[in-house]
Coordinates of C-alpha atoms in Angstrom, one line a residue:
X1 CA -10.5 20.4 33.8
X2 CA -10.4 21.3 30.1
X3 CA -11.8 24.2 28.1
X4 CA -15.1 22.9 26.7
X5 CA -18.3 24.7 27.4
X6 CA -19.6 21.5 28.9
X7 CA -17.1 18.9 30.2
X8 CA -18.2 15.4 31.2
X9 CA -15.2 13.7 32.9
X10 CA -15.3 10.0 33.8
X11 CA -18.9 10.0 34.9
X12 CA -20.3 6.8 36.3
X13 CA -23.7 6.2 37.6
X14 CA -24.5 3.0 39.6
X15 CA -27.9 2.0 40.9
X16 CA -28.9 -1.3 42.5
X17 CA -25.4 -2.7 41.8
X18 CA -25.8 -2.0 38.1
X19 CA -23.7 0.5 36.2
X20 CA -26.0 2.6 33.9
X21 CA -23.1 4.9 33.0
X22 CA -19.5 3.8 32.8
X23 CA -16.7 6.3 32.8
X24 CA -18.4 8.6 30.3
X25 CA -16.2 11.5 29.1
X26 CA -16.7 14.1 26.4
X27 CA -16.7 17.8 25.8
X28 CA -19.2 20.1 24.0
X29 CA -18.0 23.4 22.7
X30 CA -20.0 26.6 22.8
X31 CA -22.5 26.8 19.9
X32 CA -22.4 23.1 19.2
X33 CA -25.4 21.0 18.6
X34 CA -24.4 17.5 19.7
X35 CA -26.6 14.4 19.4
X36 CA -26.5 11.5 21.8
X37 CA -27.5 8.3 19.9
X38 CA -27.6 4.6 20.8
X39 CA -30.1 1.7 21.0
X40 CA -32.8 1.5 23.6
X41 CA -31.4 1.1 27.1
X42 CA -28.0 2.5 26.2
X43 CA -28.0 5.1 29.0
X44 CA -28.9 8.3 27.0
X45 CA -31.6 9.5 29.3
X46 CA -29.6 8.7 32.4
X47 CA -26.7 10.7 31.0
X48 CA -28.9 13.8 30.6
X49 CA -30.5 13.5 34.0
X50 CA -27.0 13.2 35.5
X51 CA -25.8 16.3 33.7
X52 CA -28.8 18.3 34.8
X53 CA -28.4 17.1 38.4
X54 CA -31.6 15.1 38.7
X55 CA -29.4 12.1 39.3
X56 CA -26.2 12.3 41.4
X57 CA -23.2 10.7 39.6
X58 CA -21.6 7.9 41.5
X59 CA -18.2 9.2 40.4
X60 CA -16.7 11.6 37.9
X61 CA -17.2 15.4 37.5
X62 CA -19.3 17.8 35.4
X63 CA -18.2 21.3 34.4
X64 CA -20.1 24.1 32.8
X65 CA -18.0 27.0 31.7
X66 CA -15.3 26.1 34.2
X67 CA -17.7 25.7 37.1
X68 CA -18.6 22.3 38.6
X69 CA -22.2 21.4 38.6
X70 CA -22.1 20.6 42.3
X71 CA -21.0 24.1 43.2
X72 CA -24.0 25.8 41.4
X73 CA -27.0 26.9 43.3
X74 CA -30.4 25.8 42.1
X75 CA -31.1 29.4 40.9
X76 CA -27.8 29.4 38.9
X77 CA -28.6 26.0 37.3
X78 CA -32.0 27.3 36.2
X79 CA -30.3 30.3 34.7
X80 CA -27.6 28.4 32.8
X81 CA -29.2 25.0 32.1
X82 CA -32.6 24.1 30.6
X83 CA -34.0 20.6 30.3
X84 CA -36.8 19.1 28.2
X85 CA -37.8 15.6 29.2
X86 CA -39.3 13.0 26.9
X87 CA -42.0 12.4 29.5
X88 CA -44.6 15.1 29.0
X89 CA -46.9 13.6 31.6
X90 CA -50.2 15.0 32.5
X91 CA -48.8 18.0 34.4
X92 CA -51.1 20.6 35.9
X93 CA -54.4 21.8 34.3
X94 CA -52.9 25.3 33.5
X95 CA -53.5 27.1 30.3
X96 CA -50.7 26.8 27.7
X97 CA -49.4 30.3 27.9
X98 CA -48.9 29.9 31.7
X99 CA -47.0 26.7 31.2
X100 CA -44.7 28.4 28.7
X101 CA -44.3 31.4 31.1
X102 CA -42.8 29.1 33.7
X103 CA -39.6 29.1 31.6
X104 CA -39.1 32.8 32.7
X105 CA -39.0 32.0 36.4
X106 CA -35.3 32.7 36.9
X107 CA -35.4 35.8 34.7
X108 CA -38.4 37.2 36.6
X109 CA -36.7 36.7 39.9
X110 CA -34.0 39.1 38.5
X111 CA -36.6 41.5 37.3
X112 CA -35.9 41.0 33.6
X113 CA -39.5 40.8 32.5
X114 CA -42.5 43.0 33.2
X115 CA -45.9 41.2 33.1
X116 CA -46.7 42.8 29.7
X117 CA -43.2 42.0 28.2
X118 CA -43.5 38.4 29.3
X119 CA -46.9 38.0 27.9
X120 CA -45.7 39.4 24.5
X121 CA -42.6 37.1 24.6
X122 CA -44.8 34.1 25.2
X123 CA -47.1 35.0 22.3
X124 CA -44.2 35.6 20.0
X125 CA -42.7 32.2 20.8
X126 CA -45.9 30.3 20.3
X127 CA -46.5 32.2 17.0
X128 CA -43.0 31.3 15.8
X129 CA -43.7 27.6 16.4
X130 CA -47.2 27.9 14.7
X131 CA -49.0 26.9 17.9
X132 CA -50.4 30.3 19.0
X133 CA -53.9 28.9 18.6
X134 CA -53.1 26.7 21.6
X135 CA -52.3 29.5 24.0
X136 CA -55.6 29.5 25.9
X137 CA -56.1 25.7 25.8
X138 CA -55.7 23.6 29.0
X139 CA -52.3 21.8 28.9
X140 CA -53.6 18.5 30.1
X141 CA -56.2 18.4 27.2
X142 CA -53.5 18.5 24.5
X143 CA -52.1 15.6 22.5
X144 CA -48.7 14.3 23.3
X145 CA -47.1 16.1 20.3
X146 CA -48.8 19.4 21.2
X147 CA -47.6 19.1 24.8
X148 CA -44.0 18.5 23.6
X149 CA -44.1 21.7 21.4
X150 CA -45.4 23.7 24.4
X151 CA -42.7 22.4 26.6
X152 CA -40.1 23.2 23.9
X153 CA -41.5 26.8 23.8
X154 CA -41.0 26.9 27.6
X155 CA -37.4 25.7 27.2
X156 CA -36.7 28.5 24.6
X157 CA -38.2 31.1 26.9
X158 CA -35.9 30.0 29.7
X159 CA -33.1 31.2 27.4
X160 CA -30.4 29.1 29.1
X161 CA -26.9 28.9 27.7
X162 CA -27.0 25.1 27.7
X163 CA -30.0 23.2 26.5
X164 CA -30.5 19.5 27.3
X165 CA -33.3 17.7 25.3
X166 CA -34.3 14.1 25.7
X167 CA -36.0 12.7 22.6
X168 CA -37.9 16.0 21.9
X169 CA -39.2 14.8 18.5
X170 CA -40.6 11.4 19.6
X171 CA -44.2 12.5 19.6
X172 CA -44.1 14.9 16.7
X173 CA -45.2 14.6 13.1
X174 CA -42.7 15.1 10.4
X175 CA -43.4 18.8 9.8
X176 CA -43.2 19.7 13.5
X177 CA -40.1 17.5 14.0
X178 CA -38.3 19.5 11.3
X179 CA -39.5 22.8 12.7
X180 CA -38.2 21.9 16.2
X181 CA -34.8 20.8 14.9
X182 CA -34.5 23.9 12.7
X183 CA -35.3 26.1 15.7
X184 CA -32.7 24.3 17.8
X185 CA -30.1 24.6 15.1
X186 CA -30.9 28.3 14.8
X187 CA -30.4 28.7 18.6
X188 CA -27.0 27.0 18.4
X189 CA -26.0 29.1 15.4
X190 CA -26.6 32.2 17.6
X191 CA -24.2 30.8 20.3
X192 CA -26.4 28.6 22.5
X193 CA -25.2 25.0 23.2
X194 CA -27.4 21.9 23.0
X195 CA -27.1 18.3 23.9
X196 CA -29.9 16.2 22.5
X197 CA -30.8 12.5 22.6
X198 CA -32.3 11.2 19.3
X199 CA -33.6 7.9 18.0
X200 CA -34.0 9.4 14.5
X201 CA -30.5 9.0 13.1
X202 CA -31.4 11.0 10.0
X203 CA -32.3 14.1 12.1
X204 CA -29.0 13.6 13.9
X205 CA -27.1 13.4 10.6
X206 CA -28.9 16.4 9.2
X207 CA -28.8 18.8 12.1
X208 CA -26.0 17.9 14.5
X209 CA -22.4 19.1 14.4
X210 CA -21.4 15.9 16.2
X211 CA -22.9 12.7 17.4
X212 CA -21.9 10.6 20.4
X213 CA -22.7 7.0 20.3
X214 CA -23.5 5.3 23.6
X215 CA -24.0 1.6 24.2
X216 CA -24.4 -0.2 27.5
X217 CA -23.6 3.0 29.4
X218 CA -20.3 3.7 27.6
X219 CA -19.2 6.0 24.8
X220 CA -18.5 3.9 21.8
X221 CA -17.8 6.6 19.2
X222 CA -17.7 10.4 19.0
X223 CA -17.3 12.4 15.8
X224 CA -19.0 13.9 12.8
X225 CA -22.3 12.1 11.9
X226 CA -20.8 10.4 8.8
X227 CA -17.9 9.1 10.9
X228 CA -20.2 7.5 13.6
X229 CA -23.3 6.5 11.7
X230 CA -21.8 3.8 9.5
X231 CA -23.1 0.7 7.9
X232 CA -21.1 -1.4 10.3
X233 CA -22.4 0.4 13.3
X234 CA -26.0 0.0 12.1
X235 CA -25.5 -3.7 11.7
X236 CA -23.8 -4.2 15.0
X237 CA -26.1 -2.1 17.2
X238 CA -29.4 -1.8 15.4
X239 CA -30.4 -4.1 12.5
X240 CA -29.2 -5.8 9.3
X241 CA -32.3 -4.5 7.6
X242 CA -31.2 -0.9 7.0
X243 CA -28.6 0.7 4.8
X244 CA -26.6 3.9 5.1
X245 CA -26.7 6.0 2.0
X246 CA -25.9 9.6 0.9
X247 CA -28.7 12.1 0.8
X248 CA -28.1 13.8 -2.6
X249 CA -30.1 16.8 -1.6
X250 CA -28.2 17.7 1.6
X251 CA -24.9 15.8 1.2
X252 CA -25.4 14.1 4.6
X253 CA -25.9 10.4 5.2
X254 CA -29.3 8.9 5.8
X255 CA -30.3 5.5 7.2
X256 CA -32.9 3.8 5.1
X257 CA -35.0 0.7 5.8
X258 CA -34.6 -2.4 3.7
X259 CA -37.4 -5.0 3.4
X260 CA -36.5 -8.5 4.5
X261 CA -35.7 -10.7 1.4
X262 CA -37.8 -13.8 0.9
X263 CA -36.3 -17.2 1.6
X264 CA -33.6 -18.2 -0.9
X265 CA -35.4 -19.4 -4.0
X266 CA -32.3 -21.1 -5.4
X267 CA -32.3 -19.0 -8.5
X268 CA -29.5 -16.7 -9.7
X269 CA -30.4 -13.8 -11.9
X270 CA -27.9 -11.4 -13.6
X271 CA -29.3 -7.9 -14.3
X272 CA -28.0 -5.7 -17.2
X273 CA -29.2 -2.2 -16.7
X274 CA -28.3 1.5 -16.9
X275 CA -29.7 4.9 -16.1
X276 CA -31.6 3.6 -13.1
X277 CA -33.5 0.9 -15.1
X278 CA -32.2 -2.0 -13.0
X279 CA -33.3 -0.6 -9.6
X280 CA -36.9 -1.8 -9.4
X281 CA -35.9 -5.0 -11.2
X282 CA -33.2 -5.8 -8.7
X283 CA -35.5 -4.9 -5.7
X284 CA -38.3 -7.2 -7.1
X285 CA -35.9 -10.1 -7.6
X286 CA -34.4 -9.8 -4.1
X287 CA -37.9 -9.8 -2.6
X288 CA -38.6 -13.0 -4.5
X289 CA -35.6 -14.6 -2.9
X290 CA -33.3 -14.6 -6.0
X291 CA -29.6 -14.2 -5.8
X292 CA -28.9 -11.1 -7.9
X293 CA -25.7 -9.9 -9.6
X294 CA -25.5 -6.5 -11.2
X295 CA -24.1 -5.7 -14.6
X296 CA -21.6 -3.1 -15.7
X297 CA -22.6 0.4 -14.5
X298 CA -21.1 3.7 -15.1
X299 CA -19.8 5.7 -12.2
X300 CA -22.5 8.0 -10.7
X301 CA -25.3 6.0 -12.4
X302 CA -28.2 5.4 -10.0
X303 CA -28.1 1.7 -10.7
X304 CA -24.5 1.6 -9.3
X305 CA -25.6 3.6 -6.2
X306 CA -28.4 1.1 -5.5
X307 CA -26.3 -2.0 -6.1
X308 CA -23.6 -0.7 -3.9
X309 CA -25.9 0.2 -1.1
X310 CA -27.8 -3.1 -1.3
X311 CA -24.6 -5.1 -1.3
X312 CA -25.2 -6.5 -4.8
X313 CA -22.0 -7.5 -6.7
X314 CA -21.6 -5.3 -9.8
X315 CA -18.9 -3.8 -12.0
X316 CA -18.3 -0.1 -12.3
X317 CA -16.6 1.8 -15.1
X318 CA -15.8 5.6 -15.3
X319 CA -18.6 7.9 -16.3
X320 CA -18.9 8.0 -20.1
X321 CA -16.1 5.4 -20.4
X322 CA -16.3 2.3 -22.4
X323 CA -16.4 -1.3 -21.1
X324 CA -12.9 -2.7 -20.8
X325 CA -11.9 -6.3 -21.7
X326 CA -11.3 -7.3 -18.1
X327 CA -14.8 -6.2 -17.0
X328 CA -16.3 -7.8 -20.1
X329 CA -14.8 -11.1 -19.2
X330 CA -16.0 -10.9 -15.6
X331 CA -19.4 -10.1 -17.0
X332 CA -19.4 -13.2 -19.1
X333 CA -18.4 -15.3 -16.1
X334 CA -21.4 -13.9 -14.1
X335 CA -23.8 -14.5 -16.9
X336 CA -22.5 -18.1 -17.3
X337 CA -23.2 -18.6 -13.6
X338 CA -26.7 -17.2 -13.7
X339 CA -29.8 -19.2 -14.4
X340 CA -31.4 -16.2 -16.1
X341 CA -30.2 -12.8 -17.4
X342 CA -32.5 -9.8 -17.5
X343 CA -31.8 -7.0 -20.0
X344 CA -33.5 -3.8 -18.8
X345 CA -34.9 -1.0 -20.9
X346 CA -32.2 1.7 -21.0
X347 CA -30.4 3.9 -23.6
X348 CA -27.6 2.2 -25.3
X349 CA -24.8 4.0 -27.1
X350 CA -21.2 3.3 -28.0
X351 CA -19.9 3.5 -24.4
X352 CA -22.1 0.7 -23.2
X353 CA -22.8 -1.2 -26.4
X354 CA -20.9 -4.3 -25.2
X355 CA -23.9 -4.9 -22.9
X356 CA -25.7 -6.3 -26.0
X357 CA -22.8 -8.8 -26.5
X358 CA -23.1 -9.8 -22.9
X359 CA -26.8 -10.3 -23.2
X360 CA -26.3 -12.4 -26.3
X361 CA -24.1 -14.8 -24.2
X362 CA -26.9 -15.7 -21.8
X363 CA -28.4 -19.2 -22.0
X364 CA -31.7 -17.8 -20.7
X365 CA -32.4 -14.2 -21.7
X366 CA -35.4 -12.1 -20.7
X367 CA -35.8 -8.6 -22.2
X368 CA -38.0 -6.0 -20.6
X369 CA -40.3 -4.3 -23.1
X370 CA -39.4 -0.8 -24.3
X371 CA -41.3 2.2 -22.9
X372 CA -41.0 5.9 -23.4
X373 CA -40.7 8.3 -26.2
X374 CA -36.9 8.7 -26.2
X375 CA -34.8 6.7 -28.7
X376 CA -33.2 3.6 -27.1
X377 CA -30.2 3.3 -29.4
X378 CA -27.5 5.9 -30.3
X379 CA -25.1 5.2 -33.1
X380 CA -23.8 2.3 -35.1
X381 CA -25.8 -0.9 -35.8
X382 CA -27.0 -1.2 -32.2
X383 CA -30.7 -1.5 -33.3
X384 CA -29.7 -4.5 -35.5
X385 CA -27.8 -6.2 -32.7
X386 CA -30.7 -5.7 -30.4
X387 CA -33.2 -7.1 -32.9
X388 CA -31.1 -10.2 -33.3
X389 CA -31.3 -10.7 -29.5
X390 CA -35.0 -10.9 -29.6
X391 CA -35.1 -14.1 -31.6
X392 CA -33.6 -15.9 -28.7
X393 CA -35.1 -14.0 -25.9
X394 CA -38.5 -13.6 -24.2
X395 CA -39.8 -10.0 -24.1
X396 CA -42.0 -9.3 -21.2
X397 CA -43.5 -6.4 -19.2
X398 CA -42.1 -5.7 -15.8
X399 CA -45.2 -7.2 -14.1
X400 CA -44.8 -10.5 -15.9
X401 CA -41.1 -10.9 -15.0
X402 CA -41.6 -13.4 -12.1
X403 CA -43.6 -15.7 -14.3
X404 CA -41.1 -15.4 -17.1
X405 CA -38.2 -16.4 -14.8
X406 CA -40.2 -19.3 -13.5
X407 CA -40.9 -20.5 -17.0
X408 CA -37.2 -20.2 -17.9
X409 CA -35.9 -22.2 -14.9
X410 CA -38.9 -24.6 -14.6
X411 CA -39.5 -23.6 -11.0
X412 CA -42.3 -21.6 -9.4
X413 CA -41.4 -18.1 -8.1
X414 CA -43.7 -16.2 -5.8

């Protein structure tokens, strides 16, 4: 036995000759909020039901603060563990405040609440969750999301040291999902411990101290969210049509959906951009089935961030740095291999001026029309170089880009 608040040691659960859990082992420290993630059918719910004692493990052991689960009385389990199922069910036609008050059963048995004190505590909890208006409603008449919030209030009232929650946000709208996760995070910051199954990987990344990845009943990975929720993991266990990217507001990773690209149109397009101008162009071209290569982007430019996340080949130079000869030569090779080159509308100064020379090397150049009040060119004879390009290029609005590419290559693009 080790020293974690919760210790799961070599737990296996077998039913009908099928192993739903296979030698699962991990620890959860006091005050931790740990997420259990994994695809459908991985064994997440079975694991929680085994920890709470609803299912009897076929082998292995479970410890809570140094005491085995099997040695605890039902009263002791109710005092130390709370559980929120993902199955709200119909339940009994009790009023909401009475459903929530059920969470105080163990405490009432010990005389910790007077009737008045319990009533006030229930009202305070419902108010803190912005559902006080439901207190006199019949539980069975609520929506699935409302039922889940009521049951979460019951769990909080139980005030157990270890909270187990199975997909508690599945039926909630975005605002209530965040409220629930913030409340859970706050409880753990005060010293409570929580183990929660989640399908929303972004919530797991934002709120959990650790995540444990389960697949086919076994622990595949255990660590910080950014160590476990990786692009490779998403592709292996979930889908190829999602990308892992950094959330610039929180500093945590997020999993973002990607639209399926169209069938290969057999057209290769090189995009020269900067300052985020290439993002919607690249997205459009990929949706149309074009093979896209990116231009030369400065570090921390949003074009570079998108190209990297989308798996588009591009060249990156230091922020505010110039374009070196080696990158320029590679850029020339990519332009030579492209059927069409698109020059986006972005500010051009001395640091990225060689982009104009690259554009001039294209056999089929399309220039997106200028928009905005800010100057496009900064320093030197850049305006003259740009004007010279226009004599050999086609200038179009963004909406007309597909038709312009089709005209250049002589093939329809839709």
